[in-house]
PDB file of C-alpha atoms in Angstrom:
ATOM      1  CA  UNK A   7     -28.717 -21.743 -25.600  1.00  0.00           C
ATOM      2  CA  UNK A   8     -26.189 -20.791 -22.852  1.00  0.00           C
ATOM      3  CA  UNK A   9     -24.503 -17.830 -24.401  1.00  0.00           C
ATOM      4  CA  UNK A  10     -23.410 -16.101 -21.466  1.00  0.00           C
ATOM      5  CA  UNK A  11     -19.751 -17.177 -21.727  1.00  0.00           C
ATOM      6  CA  UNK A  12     -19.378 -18.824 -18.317  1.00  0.00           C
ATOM      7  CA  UNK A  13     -21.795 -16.481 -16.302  1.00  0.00           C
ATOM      8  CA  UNK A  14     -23.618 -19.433 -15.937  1.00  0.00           C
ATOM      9  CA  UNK A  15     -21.453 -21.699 -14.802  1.00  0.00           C
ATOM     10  CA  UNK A  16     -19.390 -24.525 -16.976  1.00  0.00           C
ATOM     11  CA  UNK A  17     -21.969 -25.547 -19.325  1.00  0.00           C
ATOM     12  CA  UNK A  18     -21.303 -22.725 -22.148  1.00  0.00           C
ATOM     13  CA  UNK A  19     -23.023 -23.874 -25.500  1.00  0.00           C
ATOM     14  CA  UNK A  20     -24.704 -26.061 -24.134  1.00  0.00           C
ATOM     15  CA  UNK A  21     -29.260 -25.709 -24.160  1.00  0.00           C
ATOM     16  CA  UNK A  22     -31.366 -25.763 -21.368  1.00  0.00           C
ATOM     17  CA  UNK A  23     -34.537 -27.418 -22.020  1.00  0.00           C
ATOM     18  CA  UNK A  24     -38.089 -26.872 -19.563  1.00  0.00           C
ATOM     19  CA  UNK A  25     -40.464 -29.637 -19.200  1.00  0.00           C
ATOM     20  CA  UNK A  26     -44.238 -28.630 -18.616  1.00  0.00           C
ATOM     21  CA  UNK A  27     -45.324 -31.671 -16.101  1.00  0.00           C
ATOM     22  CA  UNK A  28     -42.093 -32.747 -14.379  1.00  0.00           C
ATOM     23  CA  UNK A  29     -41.590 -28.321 -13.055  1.00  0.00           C
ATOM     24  CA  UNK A  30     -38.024 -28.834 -14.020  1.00  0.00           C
ATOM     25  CA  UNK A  31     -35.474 -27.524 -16.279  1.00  0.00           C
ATOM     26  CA  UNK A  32     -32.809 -29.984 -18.352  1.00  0.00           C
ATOM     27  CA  UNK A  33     -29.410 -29.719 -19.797  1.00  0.00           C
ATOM     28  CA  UNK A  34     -28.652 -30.932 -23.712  1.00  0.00           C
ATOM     29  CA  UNK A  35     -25.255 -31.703 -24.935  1.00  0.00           C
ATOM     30  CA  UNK A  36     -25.106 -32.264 -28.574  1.00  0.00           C
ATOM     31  CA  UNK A  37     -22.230 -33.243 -31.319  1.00  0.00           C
ATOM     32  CA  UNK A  38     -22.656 -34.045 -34.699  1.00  0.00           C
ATOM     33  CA  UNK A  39     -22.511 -37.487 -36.166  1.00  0.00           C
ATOM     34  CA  UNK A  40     -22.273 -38.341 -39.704  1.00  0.00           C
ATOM     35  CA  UNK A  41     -23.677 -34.951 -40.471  1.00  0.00           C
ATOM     36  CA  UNK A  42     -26.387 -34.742 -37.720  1.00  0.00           C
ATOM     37  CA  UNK A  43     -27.062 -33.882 -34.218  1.00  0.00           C
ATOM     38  CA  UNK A  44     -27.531 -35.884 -31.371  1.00  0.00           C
ATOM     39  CA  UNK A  45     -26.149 -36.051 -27.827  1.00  0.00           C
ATOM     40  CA  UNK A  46     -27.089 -36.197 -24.273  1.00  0.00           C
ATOM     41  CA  UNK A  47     -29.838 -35.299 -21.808  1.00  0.00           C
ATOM     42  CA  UNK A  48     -29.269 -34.245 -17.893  1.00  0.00           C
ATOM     43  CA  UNK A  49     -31.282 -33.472 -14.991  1.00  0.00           C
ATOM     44  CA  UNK A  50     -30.177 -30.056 -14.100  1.00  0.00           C
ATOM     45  CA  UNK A  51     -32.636 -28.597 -11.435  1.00  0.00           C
ATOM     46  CA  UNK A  52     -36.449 -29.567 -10.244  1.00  0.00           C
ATOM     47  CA  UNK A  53     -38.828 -27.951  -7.891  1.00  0.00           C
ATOM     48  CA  UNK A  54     -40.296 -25.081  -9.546  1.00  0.00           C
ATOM     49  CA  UNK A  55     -43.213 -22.915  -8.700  1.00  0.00           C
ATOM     50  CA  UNK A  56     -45.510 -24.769 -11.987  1.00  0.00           C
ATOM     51  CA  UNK A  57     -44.964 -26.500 -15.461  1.00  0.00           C
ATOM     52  CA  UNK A  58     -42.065 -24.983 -17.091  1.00  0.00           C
ATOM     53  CA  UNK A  59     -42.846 -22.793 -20.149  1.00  0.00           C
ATOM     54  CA  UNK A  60     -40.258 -20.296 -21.660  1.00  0.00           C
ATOM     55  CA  UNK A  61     -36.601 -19.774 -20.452  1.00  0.00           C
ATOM     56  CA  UNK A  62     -34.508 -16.673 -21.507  1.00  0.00           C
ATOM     57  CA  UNK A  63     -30.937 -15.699 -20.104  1.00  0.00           C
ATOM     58  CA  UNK A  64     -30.634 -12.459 -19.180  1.00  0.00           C
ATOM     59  CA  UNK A  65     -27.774 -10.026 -19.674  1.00  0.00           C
ATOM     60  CA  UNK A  66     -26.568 -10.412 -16.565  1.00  0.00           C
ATOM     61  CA  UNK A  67     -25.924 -13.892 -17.233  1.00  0.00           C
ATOM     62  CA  UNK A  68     -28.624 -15.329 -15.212  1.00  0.00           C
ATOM     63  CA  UNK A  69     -32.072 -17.564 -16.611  1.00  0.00           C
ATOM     64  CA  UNK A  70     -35.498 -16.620 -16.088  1.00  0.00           C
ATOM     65  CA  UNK A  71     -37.491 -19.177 -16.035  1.00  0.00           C
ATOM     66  CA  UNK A  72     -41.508 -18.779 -16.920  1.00  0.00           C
ATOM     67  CA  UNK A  73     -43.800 -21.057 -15.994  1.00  0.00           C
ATOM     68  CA  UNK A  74     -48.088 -21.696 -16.493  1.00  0.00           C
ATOM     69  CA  UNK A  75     -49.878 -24.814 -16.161  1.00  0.00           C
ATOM     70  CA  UNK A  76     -52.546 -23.661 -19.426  1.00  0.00           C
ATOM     71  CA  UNK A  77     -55.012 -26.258 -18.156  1.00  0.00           C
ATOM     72  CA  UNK A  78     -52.201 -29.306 -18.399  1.00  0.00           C
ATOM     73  CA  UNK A  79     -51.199 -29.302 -14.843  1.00  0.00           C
ATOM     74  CA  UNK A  80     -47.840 -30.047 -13.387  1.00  0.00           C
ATOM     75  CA  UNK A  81     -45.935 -31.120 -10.415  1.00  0.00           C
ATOM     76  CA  UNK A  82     -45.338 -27.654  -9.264  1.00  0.00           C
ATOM     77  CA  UNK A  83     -48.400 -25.792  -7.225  1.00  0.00           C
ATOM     78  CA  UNK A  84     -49.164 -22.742  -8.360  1.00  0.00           C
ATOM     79  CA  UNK A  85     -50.811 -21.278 -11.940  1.00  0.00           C
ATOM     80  CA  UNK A  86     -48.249 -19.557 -13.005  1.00  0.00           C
ATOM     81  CA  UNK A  87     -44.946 -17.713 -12.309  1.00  0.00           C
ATOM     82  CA  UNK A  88     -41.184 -16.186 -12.649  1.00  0.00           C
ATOM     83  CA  UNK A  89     -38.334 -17.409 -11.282  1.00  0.00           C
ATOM     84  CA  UNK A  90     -34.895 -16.221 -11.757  1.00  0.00           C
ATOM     85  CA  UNK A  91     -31.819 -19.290 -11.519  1.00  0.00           C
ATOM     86  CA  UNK A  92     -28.664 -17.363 -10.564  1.00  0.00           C
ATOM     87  CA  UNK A  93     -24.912 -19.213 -10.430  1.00  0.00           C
ATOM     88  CA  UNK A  94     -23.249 -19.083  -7.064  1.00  0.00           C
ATOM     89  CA  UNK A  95     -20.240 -18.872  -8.714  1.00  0.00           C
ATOM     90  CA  UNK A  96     -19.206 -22.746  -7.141  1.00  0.00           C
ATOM     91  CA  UNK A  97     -18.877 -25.265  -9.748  1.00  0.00           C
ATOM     92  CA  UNK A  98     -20.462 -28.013  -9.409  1.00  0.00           C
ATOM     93  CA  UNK A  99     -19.774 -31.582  -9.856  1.00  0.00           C
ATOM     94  CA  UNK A 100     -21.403 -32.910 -13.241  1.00  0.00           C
ATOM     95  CA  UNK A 101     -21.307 -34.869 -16.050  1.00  0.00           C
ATOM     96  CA  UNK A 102     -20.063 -32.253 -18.531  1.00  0.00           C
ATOM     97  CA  UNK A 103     -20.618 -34.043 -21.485  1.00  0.00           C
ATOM     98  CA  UNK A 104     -21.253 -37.663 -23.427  1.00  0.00           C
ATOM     99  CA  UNK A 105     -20.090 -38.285 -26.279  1.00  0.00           C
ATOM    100  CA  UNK A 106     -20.822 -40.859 -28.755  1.00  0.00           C
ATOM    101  CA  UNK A 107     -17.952 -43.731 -29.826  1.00  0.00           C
ATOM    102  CA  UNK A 108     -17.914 -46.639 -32.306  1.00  0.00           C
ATOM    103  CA  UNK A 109     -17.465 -49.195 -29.157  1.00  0.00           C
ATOM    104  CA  UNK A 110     -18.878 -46.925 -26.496  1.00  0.00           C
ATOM    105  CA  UNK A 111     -19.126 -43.119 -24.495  1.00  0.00           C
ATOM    106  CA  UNK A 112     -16.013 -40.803 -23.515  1.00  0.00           C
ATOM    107  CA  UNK A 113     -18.029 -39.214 -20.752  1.00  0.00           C
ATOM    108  CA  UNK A 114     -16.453 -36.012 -19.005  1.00  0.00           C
ATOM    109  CA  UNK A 115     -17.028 -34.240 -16.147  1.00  0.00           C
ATOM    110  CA  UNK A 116     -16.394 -30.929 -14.698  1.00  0.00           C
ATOM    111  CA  UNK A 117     -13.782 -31.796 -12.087  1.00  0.00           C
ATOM    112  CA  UNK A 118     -11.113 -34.189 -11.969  1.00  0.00           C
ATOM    113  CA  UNK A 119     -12.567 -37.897 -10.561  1.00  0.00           C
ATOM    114  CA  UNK A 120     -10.873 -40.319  -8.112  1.00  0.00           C
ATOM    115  CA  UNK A 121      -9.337 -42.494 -10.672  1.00  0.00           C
ATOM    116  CA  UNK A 122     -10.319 -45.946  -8.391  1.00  0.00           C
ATOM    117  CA  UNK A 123     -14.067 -45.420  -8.526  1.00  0.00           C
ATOM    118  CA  UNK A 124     -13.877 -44.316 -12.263  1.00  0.00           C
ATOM    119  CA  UNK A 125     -11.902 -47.510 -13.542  1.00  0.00           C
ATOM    120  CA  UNK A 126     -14.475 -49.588 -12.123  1.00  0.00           C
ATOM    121  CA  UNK A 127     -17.042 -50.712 -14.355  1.00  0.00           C
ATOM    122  CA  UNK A 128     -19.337 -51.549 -11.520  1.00  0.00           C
ATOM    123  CA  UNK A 129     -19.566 -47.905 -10.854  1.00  0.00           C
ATOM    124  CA  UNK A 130     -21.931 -47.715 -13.912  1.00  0.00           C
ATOM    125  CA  UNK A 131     -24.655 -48.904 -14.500  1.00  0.00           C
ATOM    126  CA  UNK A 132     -26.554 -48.937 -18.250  1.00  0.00           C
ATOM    127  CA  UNK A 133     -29.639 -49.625 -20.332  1.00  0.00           C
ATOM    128  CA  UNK A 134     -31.149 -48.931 -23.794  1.00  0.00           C
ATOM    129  CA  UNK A 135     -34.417 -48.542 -24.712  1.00  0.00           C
ATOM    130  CA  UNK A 136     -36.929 -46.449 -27.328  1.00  0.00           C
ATOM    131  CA  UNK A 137     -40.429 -45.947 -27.710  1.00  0.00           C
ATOM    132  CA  UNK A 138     -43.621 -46.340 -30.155  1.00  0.00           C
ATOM    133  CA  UNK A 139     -44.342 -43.949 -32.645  1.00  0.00           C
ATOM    134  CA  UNK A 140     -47.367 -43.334 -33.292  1.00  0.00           C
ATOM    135  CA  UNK A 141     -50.780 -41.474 -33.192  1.00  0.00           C
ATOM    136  CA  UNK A 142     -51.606 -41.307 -30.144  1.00  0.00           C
ATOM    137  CA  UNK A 143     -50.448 -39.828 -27.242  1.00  0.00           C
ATOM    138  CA  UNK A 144     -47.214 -40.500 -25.389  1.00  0.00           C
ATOM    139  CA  UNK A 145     -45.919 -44.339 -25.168  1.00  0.00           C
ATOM    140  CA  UNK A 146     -43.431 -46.023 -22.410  1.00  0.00           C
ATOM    141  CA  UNK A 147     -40.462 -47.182 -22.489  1.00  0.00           C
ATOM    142  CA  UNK A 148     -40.334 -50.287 -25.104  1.00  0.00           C
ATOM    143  CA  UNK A 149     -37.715 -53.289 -25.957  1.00  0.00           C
ATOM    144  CA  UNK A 150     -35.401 -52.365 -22.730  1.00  0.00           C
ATOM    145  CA  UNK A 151     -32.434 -54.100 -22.518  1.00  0.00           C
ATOM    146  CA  UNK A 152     -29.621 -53.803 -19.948  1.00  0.00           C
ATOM    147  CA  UNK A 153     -25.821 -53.193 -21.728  1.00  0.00           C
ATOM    148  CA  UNK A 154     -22.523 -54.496 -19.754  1.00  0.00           C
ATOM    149  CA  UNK A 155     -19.875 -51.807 -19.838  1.00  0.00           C
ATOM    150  CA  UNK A 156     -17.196 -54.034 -20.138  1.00  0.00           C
ATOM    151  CA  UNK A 157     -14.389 -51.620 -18.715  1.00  0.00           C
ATOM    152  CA  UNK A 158     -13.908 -48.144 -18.081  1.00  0.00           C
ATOM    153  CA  UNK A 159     -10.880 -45.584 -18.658  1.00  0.00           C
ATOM    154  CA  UNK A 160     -10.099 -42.881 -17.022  1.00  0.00           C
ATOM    155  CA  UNK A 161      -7.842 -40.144 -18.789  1.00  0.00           C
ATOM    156  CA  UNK A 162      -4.787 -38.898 -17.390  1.00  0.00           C
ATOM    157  CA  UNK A 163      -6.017 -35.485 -16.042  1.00  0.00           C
ATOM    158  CA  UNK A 164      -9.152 -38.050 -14.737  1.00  0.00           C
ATOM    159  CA  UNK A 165     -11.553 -35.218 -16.551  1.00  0.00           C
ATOM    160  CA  UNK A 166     -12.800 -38.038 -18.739  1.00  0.00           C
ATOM    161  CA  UNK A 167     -14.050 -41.483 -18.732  1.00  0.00           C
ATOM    162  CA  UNK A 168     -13.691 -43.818 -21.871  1.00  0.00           C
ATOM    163  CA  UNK A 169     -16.308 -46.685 -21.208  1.00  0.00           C
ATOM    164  CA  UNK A 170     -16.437 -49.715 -23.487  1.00  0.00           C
ATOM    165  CA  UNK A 171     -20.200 -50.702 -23.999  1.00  0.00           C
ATOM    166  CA  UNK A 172     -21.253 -54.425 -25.556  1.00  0.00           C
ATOM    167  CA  UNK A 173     -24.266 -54.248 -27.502  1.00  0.00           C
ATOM    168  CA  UNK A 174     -25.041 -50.679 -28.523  1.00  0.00           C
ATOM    169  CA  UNK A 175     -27.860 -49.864 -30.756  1.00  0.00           C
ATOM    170  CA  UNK A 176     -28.684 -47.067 -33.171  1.00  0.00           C
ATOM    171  CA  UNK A 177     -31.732 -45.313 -32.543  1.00  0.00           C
ATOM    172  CA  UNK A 178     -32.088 -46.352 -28.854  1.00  0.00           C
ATOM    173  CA  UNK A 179     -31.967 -43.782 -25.877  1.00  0.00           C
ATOM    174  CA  UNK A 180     -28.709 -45.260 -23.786  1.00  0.00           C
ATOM    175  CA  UNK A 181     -28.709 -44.741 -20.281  1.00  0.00           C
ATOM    176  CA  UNK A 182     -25.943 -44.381 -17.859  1.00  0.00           C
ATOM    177  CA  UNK A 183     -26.287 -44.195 -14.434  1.00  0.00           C
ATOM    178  CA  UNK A 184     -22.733 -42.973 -12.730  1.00  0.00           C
ATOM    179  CA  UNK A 185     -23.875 -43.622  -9.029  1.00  0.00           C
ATOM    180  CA  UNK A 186     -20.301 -45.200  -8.063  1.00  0.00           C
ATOM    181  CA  UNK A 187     -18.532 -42.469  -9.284  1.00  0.00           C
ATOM    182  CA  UNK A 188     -16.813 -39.725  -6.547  1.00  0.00           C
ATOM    183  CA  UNK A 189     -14.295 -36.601  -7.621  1.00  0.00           C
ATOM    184  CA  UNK A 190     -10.937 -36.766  -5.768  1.00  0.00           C
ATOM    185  CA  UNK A 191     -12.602 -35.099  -2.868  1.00  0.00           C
ATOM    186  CA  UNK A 192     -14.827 -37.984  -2.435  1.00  0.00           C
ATOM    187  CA  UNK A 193     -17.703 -36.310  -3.332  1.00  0.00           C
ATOM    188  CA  UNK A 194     -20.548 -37.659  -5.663  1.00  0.00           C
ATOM    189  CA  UNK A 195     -21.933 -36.578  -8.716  1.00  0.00           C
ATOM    190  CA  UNK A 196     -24.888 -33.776  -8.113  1.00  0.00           C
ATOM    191  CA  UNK A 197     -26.583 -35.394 -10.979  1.00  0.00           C
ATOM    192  CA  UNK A 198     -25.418 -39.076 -11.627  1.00  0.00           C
ATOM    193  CA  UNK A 199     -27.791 -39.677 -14.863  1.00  0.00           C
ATOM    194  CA  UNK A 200     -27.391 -39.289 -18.105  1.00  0.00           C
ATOM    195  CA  UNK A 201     -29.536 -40.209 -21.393  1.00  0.00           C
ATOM    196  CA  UNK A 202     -27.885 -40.302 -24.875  1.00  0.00           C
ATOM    197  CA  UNK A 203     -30.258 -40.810 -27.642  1.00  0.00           C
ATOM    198  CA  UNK A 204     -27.814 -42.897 -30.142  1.00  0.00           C
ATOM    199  CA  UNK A 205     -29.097 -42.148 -33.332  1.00  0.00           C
ATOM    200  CA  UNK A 206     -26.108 -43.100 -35.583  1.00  0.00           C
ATOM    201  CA  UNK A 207     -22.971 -44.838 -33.578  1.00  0.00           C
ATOM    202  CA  UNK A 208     -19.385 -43.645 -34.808  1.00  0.00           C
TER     203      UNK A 208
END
Protein backbone atom coordinates (compact mmCIF):
# COMPACT_ATOMS: atom_id res chain seq x y z
CA UNK A 1 0.00 0.00 0.00
CA UNK A 2 1.38 3.45 -1.01
CA UNK A 3 1.23 5.28 2.25
CA UNK A 4 3.79 7.72 1.74
CA UNK A 5 1.42 10.64 1.04
CA UNK A 6 2.73 11.64 -2.39
CA UNK A 7 6.51 10.79 -1.81
CA UNK A 8 5.90 8.44 -4.32
CA UNK A 9 4.48 10.14 -6.82
CA UNK A 10 0.47 10.49 -7.67
CA UNK A 11 -0.65 7.10 -6.96
CA UNK A 12 -1.33 7.55 -3.00
CA UNK A 13 -3.59 4.57 -1.77
CA UNK A 14 -3.14 2.90 -4.32
CA UNK A 15 -0.99 -1.12 -3.98
CA UNK A 16 1.86 -2.10 -5.76
CA UNK A 17 1.84 -5.64 -6.61
CA UNK A 18 5.41 -7.88 -7.70
CA UNK A 19 5.14 -10.67 -10.06
CA UNK A 20 7.75 -13.59 -9.61
CA UNK A 21 8.28 -14.59 -13.54
CA UNK A 22 7.48 -11.40 -15.49
CA UNK A 23 10.69 -9.28 -12.88
CA UNK A 24 8.18 -6.53 -12.71
CA UNK A 25 6.23 -4.61 -10.29
CA UNK A 26 2.23 -3.58 -10.93
CA UNK A 27 -0.11 -0.92 -9.85
CA UNK A 28 -3.88 -1.87 -8.33
CA UNK A 29 -6.64 0.57 -8.20
CA UNK A 30 -9.58 -0.66 -6.35
CA UNK A 31 -13.31 0.75 -5.41
CA UNK A 32 -15.96 -0.97 -3.91
CA UNK A 33 -18.99 -2.29 -5.66
CA UNK A 34 -22.07 -3.48 -4.11
CA UNK A 35 -20.09 -4.06 -0.98
CA UNK A 36 -16.86 -5.53 -2.52
CA UNK A 37 -13.62 -4.74 -4.04
CA UNK A 38 -12.54 -4.78 -7.38
CA UNK A 39 -10.74 -2.40 -9.75
CA UNK A 40 -7.91 -2.11 -12.09
CA UNK A 41 -4.48 -3.52 -12.92
CA UNK A 42 -1.38 -1.42 -14.56
CA UNK A 43 1.97 -2.06 -15.77
CA UNK A 44 4.04 0.18 -13.68
CA UNK A 45 7.80 -0.75 -14.20
CA UNK A 46 9.75 -4.06 -15.66
CA UNK A 47 13.34 -4.97 -15.86
CA UNK A 48 14.43 -6.05 -12.58
CA UNK A 49 17.51 -7.79 -11.40
CA UNK A 50 15.14 -11.47 -10.76
CA UNK A 51 11.48 -12.61 -9.92
CA UNK A 52 9.94 -10.12 -7.75
CA UNK A 53 9.36 -11.22 -4.11
CA UNK A 54 8.58 -8.70 -1.25
CA UNK A 55 8.14 -4.85 -1.63
CA UNK A 56 8.24 -2.45 1.42
CA UNK A 57 8.23 1.50 1.27
CA UNK A 58 10.58 2.98 3.21
CA UNK A 59 10.36 6.07 5.38
CA UNK A 60 11.81 8.08 3.12
CA UNK A 61 9.10 7.47 0.82
CA UNK A 62 10.89 5.31 -1.54
CA UNK A 63 10.13 1.12 -2.37
CA UNK A 64 12.52 -1.54 -1.93
CA UNK A 65 11.97 -4.03 -3.93
CA UNK A 66 13.31 -7.83 -3.03
CA UNK A 67 13.67 -10.22 -5.37
CA UNK A 68 14.82 -14.43 -5.51
CA UNK A 69 14.07 -16.80 -8.13
CA UNK A 70 13.57 -19.97 -5.16
CA UNK A 71 14.07 -22.50 -7.95
CA UNK A 72 10.97 -20.89 -10.20
CA UNK A 73 13.04 -18.81 -12.44
CA UNK A 74 12.19 -15.50 -13.96
CA UNK A 75 12.85 -13.10 -16.68
CA UNK A 76 15.36 -11.22 -14.71
CA UNK A 77 19.17 -12.78 -14.52
CA UNK A 78 20.42 -13.00 -11.42
CA UNK A 79 19.43 -15.26 -8.02
CA UNK A 80 18.55 -12.83 -6.04
CA UNK A 81 18.65 -9.11 -5.07
CA UNK A 82 17.64 -5.40 -3.70
CA UNK A 83 16.68 -2.72 -5.54
CA UNK A 84 15.53 0.55 -4.35
CA UNK A 85 12.63 2.55 -6.91
CA UNK A 86 13.03 6.25 -6.04
CA UNK A 87 10.46 9.16 -7.60
CA UNK A 88 12.18 11.81 -9.63
CA UNK A 89 9.84 14.04 -8.45
CA UNK A 90 8.31 14.41 -12.46
CA UNK A 91 4.92 13.14 -12.79
CA UNK A 92 4.29 11.06 -15.13
CA UNK A 93 1.67 10.54 -17.63
CA UNK A 94 -0.76 7.58 -16.52
CA UNK A 95 -3.88 6.19 -16.28
CA UNK A 96 -4.69 7.22 -12.70
CA UNK A 97 -7.54 5.24 -12.23
CA UNK A 98 -10.67 3.02 -13.82
CA UNK A 99 -13.53 2.95 -12.52
CA UNK A 100 -16.41 0.75 -12.96
CA UNK A 101 -20.02 2.19 -14.55
CA UNK A 102 -23.42 0.59 -15.25
CA UNK A 103 -22.84 1.33 -19.22
CA UNK A 104 -19.08 1.57 -19.12
CA UNK A 105 -15.42 3.07 -17.41
CA UNK A 106 -14.77 6.84 -16.25
CA UNK A 107 -11.06 6.38 -16.73
CA UNK A 108 -8.70 9.27 -15.35
CA UNK A 109 -5.44 10.19 -15.77
CA UNK A 110 -2.83 12.17 -14.11
CA UNK A 111 -2.61 15.15 -16.45
CA UNK A 112 -5.03 16.93 -18.41
CA UNK A 113 -5.50 15.05 -22.16
CA UNK A 114 -5.88 16.72 -25.60
CA UNK A 115 -9.57 16.65 -25.70
CA UNK A 116 -9.48 15.56 -29.81
CA UNK A 117 -7.66 12.28 -29.28
CA UNK A 118 -9.75 11.52 -26.07
CA UNK A 119 -13.31 11.99 -27.77
CA UNK A 120 -12.36 9.56 -30.26
CA UNK A 121 -13.46 6.19 -29.71
CA UNK A 122 -10.94 4.83 -32.12
CA UNK A 123 -8.32 5.86 -29.70
CA UNK A 124 -9.34 2.77 -27.61
CA UNK A 125 -9.25 -0.22 -28.14
CA UNK A 126 -11.08 -3.18 -25.79
CA UNK A 127 -11.60 -6.84 -24.99
CA UNK A 128 -13.00 -9.16 -22.26
CA UNK A 129 -12.01 -12.30 -21.35
CA UNK A 130 -11.58 -14.85 -18.06
CA UNK A 131 -10.06 -17.99 -17.40
CA UNK A 132 -10.62 -21.79 -16.14
CA UNK A 133 -10.71 -22.60 -12.71
CA UNK A 134 -9.51 -25.37 -11.79
CA UNK A 135 -6.92 -27.90 -10.38
CA UNK A 136 -4.32 -27.58 -12.16
CA UNK A 137 -1.94 -25.17 -12.84
CA UNK A 138 -2.42 -21.82 -14.56
CA UNK A 139 -4.99 -21.65 -17.69
CA UNK A 140 -5.07 -18.96 -20.76
CA UNK A 141 -7.06 -16.63 -21.64
CA UNK A 142 -10.71 -18.25 -22.41
CA UNK A 143 -14.13 -17.01 -24.23
CA UNK A 144 -12.34 -13.59 -25.56
CA UNK A 145 -14.45 -11.33 -27.07
CA UNK A 146 -13.69 -7.86 -28.48
CA UNK A 147 -16.25 -4.85 -26.92
CA UNK A 148 -17.02 -1.59 -29.21
CA UNK A 149 -16.71 1.52 -27.09
CA UNK A 150 -19.33 3.21 -28.66
CA UNK A 151 -18.19 6.89 -27.70
CA UNK A 152 -15.99 8.50 -25.40
CA UNK A 153 -16.26 11.75 -23.07
CA UNK A 154 -13.93 13.75 -22.00
CA UNK A 155 -14.60 15.96 -18.78
CA UNK A 156 -14.24 19.52 -18.72
CA UNK A 157 -10.83 19.81 -16.90
CA UNK A 158 -10.01 16.70 -19.69
CA UNK A 159 -8.65 14.72 -16.32
CA UNK A 160 -11.24 12.09 -17.13
CA UNK A 161 -12.63 10.01 -19.80
CA UNK A 162 -16.31 8.64 -19.65
CA UNK A 163 -16.33 5.70 -22.27
CA UNK A 164 -19.59 3.99 -23.20
CA UNK A 165 -18.88 0.15 -23.61
CA UNK A 166 -21.61 -2.35 -25.52
CA UNK A 167 -21.58 -5.66 -24.13
CA UNK A 168 -19.95 -5.70 -20.71
CA UNK A 169 -19.84 -8.76 -18.64
CA UNK A 170 -19.61 -9.52 -14.94
CA UNK A 171 -16.86 -11.58 -13.95
CA UNK A 172 -14.70 -10.96 -17.07
CA UNK A 173 -11.21 -9.15 -16.94
CA UNK A 174 -11.98 -5.93 -19.43
CA UNK A 175 -9.22 -4.63 -21.23
CA UNK A 176 -8.51 -1.23 -22.50
CA UNK A 177 -5.84 -0.35 -24.50
CA UNK A 178 -5.49 3.75 -24.66
CA UNK A 179 -2.76 3.77 -27.48
CA UNK A 180 -4.51 6.87 -29.34
CA UNK A 181 -4.60 8.82 -26.47
CA UNK A 182 -1.87 12.04 -26.07
CA UNK A 183 -1.96 14.83 -22.99
CA UNK A 184 -2.20 18.42 -24.31
CA UNK A 185 1.50 18.35 -24.82
CA UNK A 186 1.14 15.68 -27.32
CA UNK A 187 2.70 13.26 -25.42
CA UNK A 188 1.53 9.54 -24.98
CA UNK A 189 0.59 7.58 -22.21
CA UNK A 190 3.87 5.90 -20.38
CA UNK A 191 1.68 2.97 -19.83
CA UNK A 192 -1.36 2.78 -22.29
CA UNK A 193 -2.95 -0.60 -20.71
CA UNK A 194 -5.18 -1.20 -18.37
CA UNK A 195 -7.09 -4.48 -17.00
CA UNK A 196 -10.31 -4.17 -14.90
CA UNK A 197 -11.51 -7.37 -13.54
CA UNK A 198 -15.51 -6.58 -13.61
CA UNK A 199 -16.77 -8.58 -11.01
CA UNK A 200 -20.19 -6.90 -10.37
CA UNK A 201 -21.11 -3.89 -13.01
CA UNK A 202 -22.86 -0.73 -11.34
Amino acid sequence: LDATGGRFGPFAGQLFVGDQTQASVMRVFLEKVGGEYQGACFPFRSGFDCGVNRLVFGKDGNLFVGMTDRGWGSVGTRRWGLQRLAWTGKEPFEVLEMRARSDGFEVSFTRPVDRRHAADPSSYAMASWTYHRWAKYGSDPIERKDLRVRSARPSSDGRSVRLIVDDLRPRFVHELHLSGIRDEAGSPLLHADAYYTLNRIP
